[in-house]
Tab-separated table of N, CA, C and O in Angstrom:
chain	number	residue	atom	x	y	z
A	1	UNK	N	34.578	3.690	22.214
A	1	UNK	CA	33.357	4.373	22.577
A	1	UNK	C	32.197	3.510	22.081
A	1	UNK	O	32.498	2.866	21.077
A	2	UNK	N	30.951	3.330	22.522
A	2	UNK	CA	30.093	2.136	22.762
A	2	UNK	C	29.135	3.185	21.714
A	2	UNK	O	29.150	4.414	21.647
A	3	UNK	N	28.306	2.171	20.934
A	3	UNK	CA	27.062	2.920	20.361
A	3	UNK	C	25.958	3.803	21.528
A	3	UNK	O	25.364	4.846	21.256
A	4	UNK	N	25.925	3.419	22.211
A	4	UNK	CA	25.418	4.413	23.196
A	4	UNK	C	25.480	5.608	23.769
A	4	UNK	O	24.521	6.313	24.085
A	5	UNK	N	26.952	5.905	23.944
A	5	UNK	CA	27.334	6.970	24.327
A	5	UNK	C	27.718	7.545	23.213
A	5	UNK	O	27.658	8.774	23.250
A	6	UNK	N	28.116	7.049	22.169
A	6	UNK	CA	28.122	8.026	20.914
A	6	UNK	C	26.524	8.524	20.671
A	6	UNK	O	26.377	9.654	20.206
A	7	UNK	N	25.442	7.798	20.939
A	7	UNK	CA	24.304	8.439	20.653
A	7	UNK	C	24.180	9.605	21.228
A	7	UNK	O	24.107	10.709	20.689
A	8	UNK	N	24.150	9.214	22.816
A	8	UNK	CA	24.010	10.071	23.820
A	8	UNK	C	24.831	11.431	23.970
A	8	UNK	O	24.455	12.421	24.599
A	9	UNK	N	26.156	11.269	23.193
A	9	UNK	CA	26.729	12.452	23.018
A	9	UNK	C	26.527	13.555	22.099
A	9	UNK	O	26.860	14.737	22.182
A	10	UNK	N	25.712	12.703	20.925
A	10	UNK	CA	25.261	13.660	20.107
A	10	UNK	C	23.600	14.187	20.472
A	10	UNK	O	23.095	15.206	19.999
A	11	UNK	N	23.249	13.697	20.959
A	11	UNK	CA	21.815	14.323	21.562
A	11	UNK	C	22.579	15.254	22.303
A	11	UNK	O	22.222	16.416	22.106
A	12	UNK	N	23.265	15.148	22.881
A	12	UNK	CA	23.649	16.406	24.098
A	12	UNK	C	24.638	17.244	23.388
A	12	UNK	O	25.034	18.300	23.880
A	13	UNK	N	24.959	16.899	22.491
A	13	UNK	CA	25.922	18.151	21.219
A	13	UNK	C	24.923	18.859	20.624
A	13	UNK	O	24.944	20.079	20.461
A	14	UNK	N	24.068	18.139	20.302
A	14	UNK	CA	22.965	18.829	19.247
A	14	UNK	C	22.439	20.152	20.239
A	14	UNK	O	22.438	21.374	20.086
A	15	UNK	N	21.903	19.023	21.563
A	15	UNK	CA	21.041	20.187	22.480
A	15	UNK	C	21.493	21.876	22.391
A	15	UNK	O	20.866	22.935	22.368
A	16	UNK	N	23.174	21.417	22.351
A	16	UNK	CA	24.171	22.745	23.022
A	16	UNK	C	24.370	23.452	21.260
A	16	UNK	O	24.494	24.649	21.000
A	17	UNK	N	24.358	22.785	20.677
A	17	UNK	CA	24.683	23.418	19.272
A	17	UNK	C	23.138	24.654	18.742
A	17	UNK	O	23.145	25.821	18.349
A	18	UNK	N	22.112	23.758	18.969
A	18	UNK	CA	20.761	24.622	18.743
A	18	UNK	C	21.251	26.025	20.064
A	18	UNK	O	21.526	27.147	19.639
A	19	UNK	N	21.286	25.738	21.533
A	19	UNK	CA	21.064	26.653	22.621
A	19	UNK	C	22.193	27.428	22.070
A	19	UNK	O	22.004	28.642	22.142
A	20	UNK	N	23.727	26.937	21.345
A	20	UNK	CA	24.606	27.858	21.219
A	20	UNK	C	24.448	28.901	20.156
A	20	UNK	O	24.963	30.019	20.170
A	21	UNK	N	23.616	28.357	19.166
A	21	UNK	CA	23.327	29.064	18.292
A	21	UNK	C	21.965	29.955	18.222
A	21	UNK	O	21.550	30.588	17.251
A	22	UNK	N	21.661	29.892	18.896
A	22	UNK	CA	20.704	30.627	19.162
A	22	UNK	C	20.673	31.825	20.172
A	22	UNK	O	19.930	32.804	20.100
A	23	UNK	N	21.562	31.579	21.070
A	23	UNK	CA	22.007	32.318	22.052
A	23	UNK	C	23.187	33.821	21.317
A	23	UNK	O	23.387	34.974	21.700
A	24	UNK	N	23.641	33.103	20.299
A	24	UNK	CA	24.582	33.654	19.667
A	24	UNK	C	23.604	34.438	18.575
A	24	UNK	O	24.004	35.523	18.154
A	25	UNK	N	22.599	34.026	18.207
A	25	UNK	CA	21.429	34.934	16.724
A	25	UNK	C	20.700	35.856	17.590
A	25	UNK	O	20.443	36.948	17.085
A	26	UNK	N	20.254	35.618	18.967
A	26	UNK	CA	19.622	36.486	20.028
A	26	UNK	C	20.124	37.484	21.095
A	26	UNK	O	19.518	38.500	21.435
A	27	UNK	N	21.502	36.994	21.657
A	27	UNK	CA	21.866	37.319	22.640
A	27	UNK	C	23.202	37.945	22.816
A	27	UNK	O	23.653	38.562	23.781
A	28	UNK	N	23.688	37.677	21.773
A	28	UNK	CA	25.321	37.929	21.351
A	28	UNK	C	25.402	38.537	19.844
A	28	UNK	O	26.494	38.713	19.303
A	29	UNK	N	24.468	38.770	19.359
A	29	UNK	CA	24.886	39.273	18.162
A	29	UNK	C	25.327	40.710	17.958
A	29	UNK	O	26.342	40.971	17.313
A	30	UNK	N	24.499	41.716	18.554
A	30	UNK	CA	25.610	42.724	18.311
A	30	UNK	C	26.699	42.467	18.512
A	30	UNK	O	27.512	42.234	17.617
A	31	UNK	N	26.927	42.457	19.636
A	31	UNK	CA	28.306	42.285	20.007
A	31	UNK	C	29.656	41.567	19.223
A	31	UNK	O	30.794	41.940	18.937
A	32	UNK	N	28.914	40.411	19.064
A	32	UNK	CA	29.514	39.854	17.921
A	32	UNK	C	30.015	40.645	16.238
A	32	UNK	O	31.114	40.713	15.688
A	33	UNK	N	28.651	41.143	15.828
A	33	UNK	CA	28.738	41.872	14.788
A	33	UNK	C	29.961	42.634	14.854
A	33	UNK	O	30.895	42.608	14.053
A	34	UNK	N	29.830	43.379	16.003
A	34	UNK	CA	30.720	44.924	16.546
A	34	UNK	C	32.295	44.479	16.316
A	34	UNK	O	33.210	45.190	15.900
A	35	UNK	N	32.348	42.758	16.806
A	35	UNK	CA	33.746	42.784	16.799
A	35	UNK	C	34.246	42.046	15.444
A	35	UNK	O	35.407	41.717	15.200
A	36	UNK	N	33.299	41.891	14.757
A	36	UNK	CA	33.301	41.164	13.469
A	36	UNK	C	33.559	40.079	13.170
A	36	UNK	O	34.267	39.671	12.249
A	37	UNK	N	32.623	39.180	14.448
A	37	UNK	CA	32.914	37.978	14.580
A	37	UNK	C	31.847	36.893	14.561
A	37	UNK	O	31.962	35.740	14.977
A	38	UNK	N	30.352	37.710	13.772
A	38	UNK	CA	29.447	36.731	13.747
A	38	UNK	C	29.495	35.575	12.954
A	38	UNK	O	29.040	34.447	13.141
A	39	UNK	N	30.182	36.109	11.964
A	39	UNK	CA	30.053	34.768	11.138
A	39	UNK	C	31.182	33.601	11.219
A	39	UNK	O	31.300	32.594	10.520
A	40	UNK	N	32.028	34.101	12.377
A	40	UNK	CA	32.933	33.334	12.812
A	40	UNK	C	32.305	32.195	13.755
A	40	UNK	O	32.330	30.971	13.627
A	41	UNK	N	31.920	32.742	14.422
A	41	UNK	CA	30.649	31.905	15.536
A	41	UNK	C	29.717	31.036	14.470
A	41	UNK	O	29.414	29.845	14.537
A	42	UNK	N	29.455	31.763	13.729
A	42	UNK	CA	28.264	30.704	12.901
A	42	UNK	C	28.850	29.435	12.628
A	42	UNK	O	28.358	28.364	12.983
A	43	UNK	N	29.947	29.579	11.970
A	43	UNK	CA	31.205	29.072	11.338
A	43	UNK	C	31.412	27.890	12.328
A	43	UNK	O	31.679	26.777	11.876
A	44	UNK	N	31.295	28.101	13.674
A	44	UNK	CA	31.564	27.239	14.863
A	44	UNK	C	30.214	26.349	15.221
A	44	UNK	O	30.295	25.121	15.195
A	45	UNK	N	28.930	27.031	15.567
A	45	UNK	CA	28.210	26.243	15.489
A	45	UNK	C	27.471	25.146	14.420
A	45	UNK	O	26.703	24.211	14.643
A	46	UNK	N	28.180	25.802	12.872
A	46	UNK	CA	27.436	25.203	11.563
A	46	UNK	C	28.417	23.401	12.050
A	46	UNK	O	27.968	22.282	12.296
A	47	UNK	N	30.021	24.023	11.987
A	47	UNK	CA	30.794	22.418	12.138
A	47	UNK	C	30.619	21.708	13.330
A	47	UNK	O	31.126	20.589	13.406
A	48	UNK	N	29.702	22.373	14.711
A	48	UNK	CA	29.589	21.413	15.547
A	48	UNK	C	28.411	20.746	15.252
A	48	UNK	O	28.417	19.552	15.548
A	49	UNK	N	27.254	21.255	14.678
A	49	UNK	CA	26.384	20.708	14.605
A	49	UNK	C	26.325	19.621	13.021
A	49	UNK	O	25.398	18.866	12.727
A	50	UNK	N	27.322	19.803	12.389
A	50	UNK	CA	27.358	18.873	11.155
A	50	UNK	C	27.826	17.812	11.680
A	50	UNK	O	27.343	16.773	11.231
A	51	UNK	N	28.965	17.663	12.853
A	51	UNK	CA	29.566	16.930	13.075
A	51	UNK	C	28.704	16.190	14.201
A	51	UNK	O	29.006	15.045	14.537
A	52	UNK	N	27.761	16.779	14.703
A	52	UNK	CA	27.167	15.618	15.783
A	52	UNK	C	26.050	15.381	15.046
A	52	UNK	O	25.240	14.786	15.757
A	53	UNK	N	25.655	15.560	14.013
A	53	UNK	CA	24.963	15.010	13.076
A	53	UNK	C	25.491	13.325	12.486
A	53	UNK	O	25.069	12.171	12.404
A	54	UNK	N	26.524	14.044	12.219
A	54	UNK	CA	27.612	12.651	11.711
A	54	UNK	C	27.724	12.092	12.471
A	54	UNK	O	27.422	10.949	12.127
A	55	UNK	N	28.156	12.136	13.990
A	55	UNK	CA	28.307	11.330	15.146
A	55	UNK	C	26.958	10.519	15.578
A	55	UNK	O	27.042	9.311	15.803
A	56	UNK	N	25.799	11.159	15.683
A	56	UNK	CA	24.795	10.319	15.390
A	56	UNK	C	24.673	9.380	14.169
A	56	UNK	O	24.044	8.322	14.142
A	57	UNK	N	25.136	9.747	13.507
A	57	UNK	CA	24.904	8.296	12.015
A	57	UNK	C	25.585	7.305	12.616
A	57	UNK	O	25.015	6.248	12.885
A	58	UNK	N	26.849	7.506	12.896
A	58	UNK	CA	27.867	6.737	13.501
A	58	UNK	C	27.699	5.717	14.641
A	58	UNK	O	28.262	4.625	14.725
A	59	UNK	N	26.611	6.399	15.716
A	59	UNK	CA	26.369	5.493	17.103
A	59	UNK	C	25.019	5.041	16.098
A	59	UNK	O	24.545	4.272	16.934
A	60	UNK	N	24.361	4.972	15.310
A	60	UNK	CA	23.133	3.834	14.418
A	60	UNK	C	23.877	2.968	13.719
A	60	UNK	O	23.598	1.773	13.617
A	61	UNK	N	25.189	3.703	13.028
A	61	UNK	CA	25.676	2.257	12.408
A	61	UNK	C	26.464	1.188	13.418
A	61	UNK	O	26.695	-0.013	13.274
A	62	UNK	N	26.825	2.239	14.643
A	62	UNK	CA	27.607	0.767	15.059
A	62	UNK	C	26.772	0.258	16.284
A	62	UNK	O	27.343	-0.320	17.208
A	63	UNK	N	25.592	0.447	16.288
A	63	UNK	CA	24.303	-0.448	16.773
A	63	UNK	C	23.940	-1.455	15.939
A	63	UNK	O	23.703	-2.513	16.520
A	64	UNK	N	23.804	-1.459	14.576
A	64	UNK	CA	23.862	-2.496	13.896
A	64	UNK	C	25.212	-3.119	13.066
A	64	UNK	O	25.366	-4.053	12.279
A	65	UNK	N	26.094	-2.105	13.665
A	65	UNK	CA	26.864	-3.297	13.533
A	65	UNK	C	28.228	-3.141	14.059
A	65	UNK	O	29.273	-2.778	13.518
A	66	UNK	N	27.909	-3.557	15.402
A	66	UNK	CA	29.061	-3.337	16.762
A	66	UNK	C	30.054	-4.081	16.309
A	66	UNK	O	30.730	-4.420	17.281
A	67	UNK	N	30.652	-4.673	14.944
A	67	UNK	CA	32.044	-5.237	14.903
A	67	UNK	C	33.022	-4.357	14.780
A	67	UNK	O	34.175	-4.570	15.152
A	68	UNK	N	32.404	-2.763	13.967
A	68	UNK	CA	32.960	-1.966	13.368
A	68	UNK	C	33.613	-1.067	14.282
A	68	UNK	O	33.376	0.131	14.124
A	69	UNK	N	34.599	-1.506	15.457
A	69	UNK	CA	34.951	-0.797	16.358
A	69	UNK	C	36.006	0.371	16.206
A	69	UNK	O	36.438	0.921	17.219
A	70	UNK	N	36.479	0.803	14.777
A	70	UNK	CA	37.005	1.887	14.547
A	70	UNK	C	36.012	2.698	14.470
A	70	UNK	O	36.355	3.880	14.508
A	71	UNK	N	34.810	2.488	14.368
A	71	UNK	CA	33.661	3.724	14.717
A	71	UNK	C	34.053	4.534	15.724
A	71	UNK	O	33.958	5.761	15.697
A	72	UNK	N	34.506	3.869	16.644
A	72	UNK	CA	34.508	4.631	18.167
A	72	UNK	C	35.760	5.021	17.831
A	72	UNK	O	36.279	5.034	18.947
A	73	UNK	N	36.554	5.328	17.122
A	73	UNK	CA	37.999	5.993	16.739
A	73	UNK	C	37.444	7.425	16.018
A	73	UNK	O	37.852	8.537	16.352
A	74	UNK	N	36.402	7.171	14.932
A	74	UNK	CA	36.030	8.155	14.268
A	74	UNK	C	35.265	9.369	15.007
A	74	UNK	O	35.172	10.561	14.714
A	75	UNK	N	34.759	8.615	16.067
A	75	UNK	CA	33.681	9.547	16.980
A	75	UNK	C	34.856	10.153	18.409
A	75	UNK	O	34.378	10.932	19.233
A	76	UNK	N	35.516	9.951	18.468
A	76	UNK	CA	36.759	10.484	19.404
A	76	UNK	C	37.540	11.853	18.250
A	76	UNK	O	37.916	13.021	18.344
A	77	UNK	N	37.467	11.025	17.461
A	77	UNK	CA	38.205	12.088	16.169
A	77	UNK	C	37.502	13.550	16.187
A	77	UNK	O	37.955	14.681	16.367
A	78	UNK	N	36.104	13.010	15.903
A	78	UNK	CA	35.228	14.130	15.633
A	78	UNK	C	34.868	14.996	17.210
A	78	UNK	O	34.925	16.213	17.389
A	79	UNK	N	34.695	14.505	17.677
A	79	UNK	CA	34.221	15.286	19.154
A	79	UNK	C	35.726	15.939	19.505
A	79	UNK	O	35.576	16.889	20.273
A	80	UNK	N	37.102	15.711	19.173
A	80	UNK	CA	37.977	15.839	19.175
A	80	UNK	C	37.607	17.441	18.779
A	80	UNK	O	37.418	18.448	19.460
A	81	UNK	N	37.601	17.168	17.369
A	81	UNK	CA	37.451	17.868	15.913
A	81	UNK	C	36.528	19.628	16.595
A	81	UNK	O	36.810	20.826	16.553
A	82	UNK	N	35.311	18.730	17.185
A	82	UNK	CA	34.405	19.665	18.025
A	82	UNK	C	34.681	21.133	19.478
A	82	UNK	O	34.209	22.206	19.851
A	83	UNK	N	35.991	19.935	19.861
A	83	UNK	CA	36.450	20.788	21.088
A	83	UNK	C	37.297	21.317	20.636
A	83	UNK	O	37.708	22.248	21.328
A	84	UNK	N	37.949	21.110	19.462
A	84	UNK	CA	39.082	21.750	19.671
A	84	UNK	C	38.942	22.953	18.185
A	84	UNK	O	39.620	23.975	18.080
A	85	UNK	N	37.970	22.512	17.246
A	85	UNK	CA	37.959	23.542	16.082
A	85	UNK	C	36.994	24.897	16.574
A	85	UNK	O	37.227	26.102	16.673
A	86	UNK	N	35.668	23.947	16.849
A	86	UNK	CA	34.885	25.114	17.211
A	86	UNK	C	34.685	25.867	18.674
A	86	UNK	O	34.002	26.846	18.975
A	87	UNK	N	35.758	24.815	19.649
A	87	UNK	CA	35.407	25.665	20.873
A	87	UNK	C	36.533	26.737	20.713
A	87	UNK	O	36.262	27.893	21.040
A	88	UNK	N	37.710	26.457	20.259
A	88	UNK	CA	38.688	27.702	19.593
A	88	UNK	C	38.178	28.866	19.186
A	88	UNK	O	38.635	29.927	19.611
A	89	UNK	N	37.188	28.815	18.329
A	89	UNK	CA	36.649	29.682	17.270
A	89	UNK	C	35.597	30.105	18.859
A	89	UNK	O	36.152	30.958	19.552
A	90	UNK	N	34.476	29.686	19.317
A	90	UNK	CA	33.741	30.161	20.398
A	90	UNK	C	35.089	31.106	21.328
A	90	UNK	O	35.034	32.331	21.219
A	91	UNK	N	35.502	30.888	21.641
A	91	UNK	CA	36.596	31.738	22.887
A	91	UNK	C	37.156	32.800	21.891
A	91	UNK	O	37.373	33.951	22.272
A	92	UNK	N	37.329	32.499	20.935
A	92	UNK	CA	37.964	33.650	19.973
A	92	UNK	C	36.968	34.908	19.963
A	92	UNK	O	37.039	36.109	20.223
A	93	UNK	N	36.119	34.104	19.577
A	93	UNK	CA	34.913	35.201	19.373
A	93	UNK	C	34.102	35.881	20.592
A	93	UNK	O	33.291	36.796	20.447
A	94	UNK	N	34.527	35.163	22.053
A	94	UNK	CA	33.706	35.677	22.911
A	94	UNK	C	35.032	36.989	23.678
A	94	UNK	O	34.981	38.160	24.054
A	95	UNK	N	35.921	36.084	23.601
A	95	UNK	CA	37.072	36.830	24.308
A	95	UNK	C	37.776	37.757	23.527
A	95	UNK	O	37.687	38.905	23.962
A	96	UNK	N	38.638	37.584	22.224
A	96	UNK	CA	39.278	38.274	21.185
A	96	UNK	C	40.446	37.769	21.317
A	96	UNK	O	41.253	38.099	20.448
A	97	UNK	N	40.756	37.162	22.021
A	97	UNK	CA	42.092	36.264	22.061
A	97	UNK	C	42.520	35.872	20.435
A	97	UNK	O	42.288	34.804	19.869
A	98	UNK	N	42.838	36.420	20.179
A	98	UNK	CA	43.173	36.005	18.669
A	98	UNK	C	43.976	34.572	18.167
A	98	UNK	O	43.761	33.917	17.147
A	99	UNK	N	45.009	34.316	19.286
A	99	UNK	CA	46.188	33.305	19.058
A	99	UNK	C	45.434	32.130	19.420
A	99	UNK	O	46.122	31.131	19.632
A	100	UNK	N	44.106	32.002	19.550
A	100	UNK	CA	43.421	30.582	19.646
A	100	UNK	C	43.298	30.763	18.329
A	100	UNK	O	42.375	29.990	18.074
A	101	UNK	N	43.596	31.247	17.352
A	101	UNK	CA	43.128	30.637	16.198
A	101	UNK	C	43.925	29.984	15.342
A	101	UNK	O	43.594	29.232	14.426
A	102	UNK	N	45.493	30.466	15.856
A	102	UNK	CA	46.676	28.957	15.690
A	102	UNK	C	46.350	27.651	15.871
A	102	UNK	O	46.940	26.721	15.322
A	103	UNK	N	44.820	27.472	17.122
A	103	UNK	CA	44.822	25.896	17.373
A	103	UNK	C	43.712	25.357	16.701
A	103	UNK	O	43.453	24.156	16.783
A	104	UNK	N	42.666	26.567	15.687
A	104	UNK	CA	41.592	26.105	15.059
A	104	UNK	C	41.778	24.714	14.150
A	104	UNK	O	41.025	23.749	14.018
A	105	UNK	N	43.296	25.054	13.489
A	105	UNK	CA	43.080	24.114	12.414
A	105	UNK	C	43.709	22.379	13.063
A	105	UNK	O	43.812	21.341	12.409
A	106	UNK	N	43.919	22.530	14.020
A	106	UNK	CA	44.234	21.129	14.516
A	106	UNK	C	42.721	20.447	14.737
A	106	UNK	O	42.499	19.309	14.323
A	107	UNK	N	41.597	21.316	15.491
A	107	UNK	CA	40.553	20.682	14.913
A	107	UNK	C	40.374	20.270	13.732
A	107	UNK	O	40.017	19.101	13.585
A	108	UNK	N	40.606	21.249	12.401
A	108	UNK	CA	39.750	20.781	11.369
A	108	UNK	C	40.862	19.373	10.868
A	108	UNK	O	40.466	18.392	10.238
A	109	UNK	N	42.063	19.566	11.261
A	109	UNK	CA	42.983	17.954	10.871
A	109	UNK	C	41.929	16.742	11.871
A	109	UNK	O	41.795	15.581	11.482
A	110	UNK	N	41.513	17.064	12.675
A	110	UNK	CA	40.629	15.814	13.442
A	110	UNK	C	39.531	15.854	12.832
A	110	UNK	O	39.266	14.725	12.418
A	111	UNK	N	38.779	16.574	12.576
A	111	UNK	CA	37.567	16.510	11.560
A	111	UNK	C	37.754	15.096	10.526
A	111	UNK	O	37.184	14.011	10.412
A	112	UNK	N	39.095	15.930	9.752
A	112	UNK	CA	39.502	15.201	8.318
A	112	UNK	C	40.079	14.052	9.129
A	112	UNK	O	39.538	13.097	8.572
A	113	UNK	N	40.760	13.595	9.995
A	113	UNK	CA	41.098	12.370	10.118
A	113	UNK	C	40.082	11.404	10.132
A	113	UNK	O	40.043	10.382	9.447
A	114	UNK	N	39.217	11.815	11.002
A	114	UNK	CA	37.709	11.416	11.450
A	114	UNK	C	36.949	10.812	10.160
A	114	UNK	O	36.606	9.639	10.310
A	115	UNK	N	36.646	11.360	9.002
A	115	UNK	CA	36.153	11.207	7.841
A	115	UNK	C	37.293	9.919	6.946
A	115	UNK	O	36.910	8.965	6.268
A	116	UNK	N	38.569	10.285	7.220
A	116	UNK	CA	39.417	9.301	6.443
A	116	UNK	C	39.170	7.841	6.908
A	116	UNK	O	38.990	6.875	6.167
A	117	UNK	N	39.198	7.851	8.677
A	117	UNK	CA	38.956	6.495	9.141
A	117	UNK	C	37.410	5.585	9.425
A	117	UNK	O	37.107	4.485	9.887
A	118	UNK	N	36.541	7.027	8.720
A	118	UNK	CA	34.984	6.394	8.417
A	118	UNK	C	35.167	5.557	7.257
A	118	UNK	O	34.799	4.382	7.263
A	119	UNK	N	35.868	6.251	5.993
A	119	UNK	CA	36.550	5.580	4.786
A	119	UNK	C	37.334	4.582	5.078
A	119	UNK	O	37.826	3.927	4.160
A	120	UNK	N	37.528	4.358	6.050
A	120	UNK	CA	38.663	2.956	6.149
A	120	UNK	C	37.621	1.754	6.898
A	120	UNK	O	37.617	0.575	6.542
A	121	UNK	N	36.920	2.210	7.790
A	121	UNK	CA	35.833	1.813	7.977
A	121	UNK	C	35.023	1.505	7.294
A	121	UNK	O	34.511	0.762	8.133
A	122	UNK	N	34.365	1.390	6.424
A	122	UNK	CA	33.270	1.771	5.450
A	122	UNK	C	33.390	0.348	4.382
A	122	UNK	O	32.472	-0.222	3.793
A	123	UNK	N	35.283	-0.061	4.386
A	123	UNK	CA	35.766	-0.654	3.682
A	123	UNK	C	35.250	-2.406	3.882
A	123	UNK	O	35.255	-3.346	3.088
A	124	UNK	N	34.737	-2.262	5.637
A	124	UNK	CA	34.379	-3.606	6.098
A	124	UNK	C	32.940	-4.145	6.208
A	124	UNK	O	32.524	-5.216	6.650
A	125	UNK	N	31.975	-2.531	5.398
A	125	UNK	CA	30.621	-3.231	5.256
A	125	UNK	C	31.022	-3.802	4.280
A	125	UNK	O	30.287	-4.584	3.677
């Protein structure tokens, strides 16, 4: 994945993380409340938006310094991490499907992989 489109993906994560969360503090919250699942949702938008936070650091460092091409391993990890921890947790909470939450934690193992191979990375500044 190119410093570019890692930028570009986190501008457009961020966009959806603010609209999701906000949509969810305005528009969904009773409902949410009712099924006792607001802070589950929060829970979802807090790690998408930490993580395209991080994904933006990631497409600046490997703009300056495009050798570091396990970057683009770490940013697959994490957007990984994104679809699969917190969009779990979003469908859980919109639908009640409960048994998506067997697949939450395979996100958060991509999260943590994601972070291990920034650390392995990190090793070659």
């Amino acid at each position: 994945m190119t410093a570019k489109i890692i930028i570009q993906l986190a501008a457009l994560l961020g966009a959806l993380s603010v609209g999701i969360g906000a949509f969810a503090a305005h528009g969904l919250r009773k409902s949410l409340e009712a099924a006792g699942r607001f802070e589950t949702f929060e829970t979802a938008v807090r790690y998408q938006f930490f993580h395209t936070l991080a994904l933006l650091g990631i497409g600046l460092l490997l703009l300056m310094r495009p050798e570091l091409k396990s970057l683009g391993t770490v940013a697959w990890l994490w957007l990984g991490g994104i679809l699969v921890f917190s969009g779990s947790l979003y469908v859980l909470c919109l639908t009640g499907i409960t048994k998506l939450g067997a697949v939450t934690p395979i996100g958060g193992v991509l999260f943590i992989a994601g972070w291990i191979m920034l650390l392995l990375a990190a090793r070659q500044l």
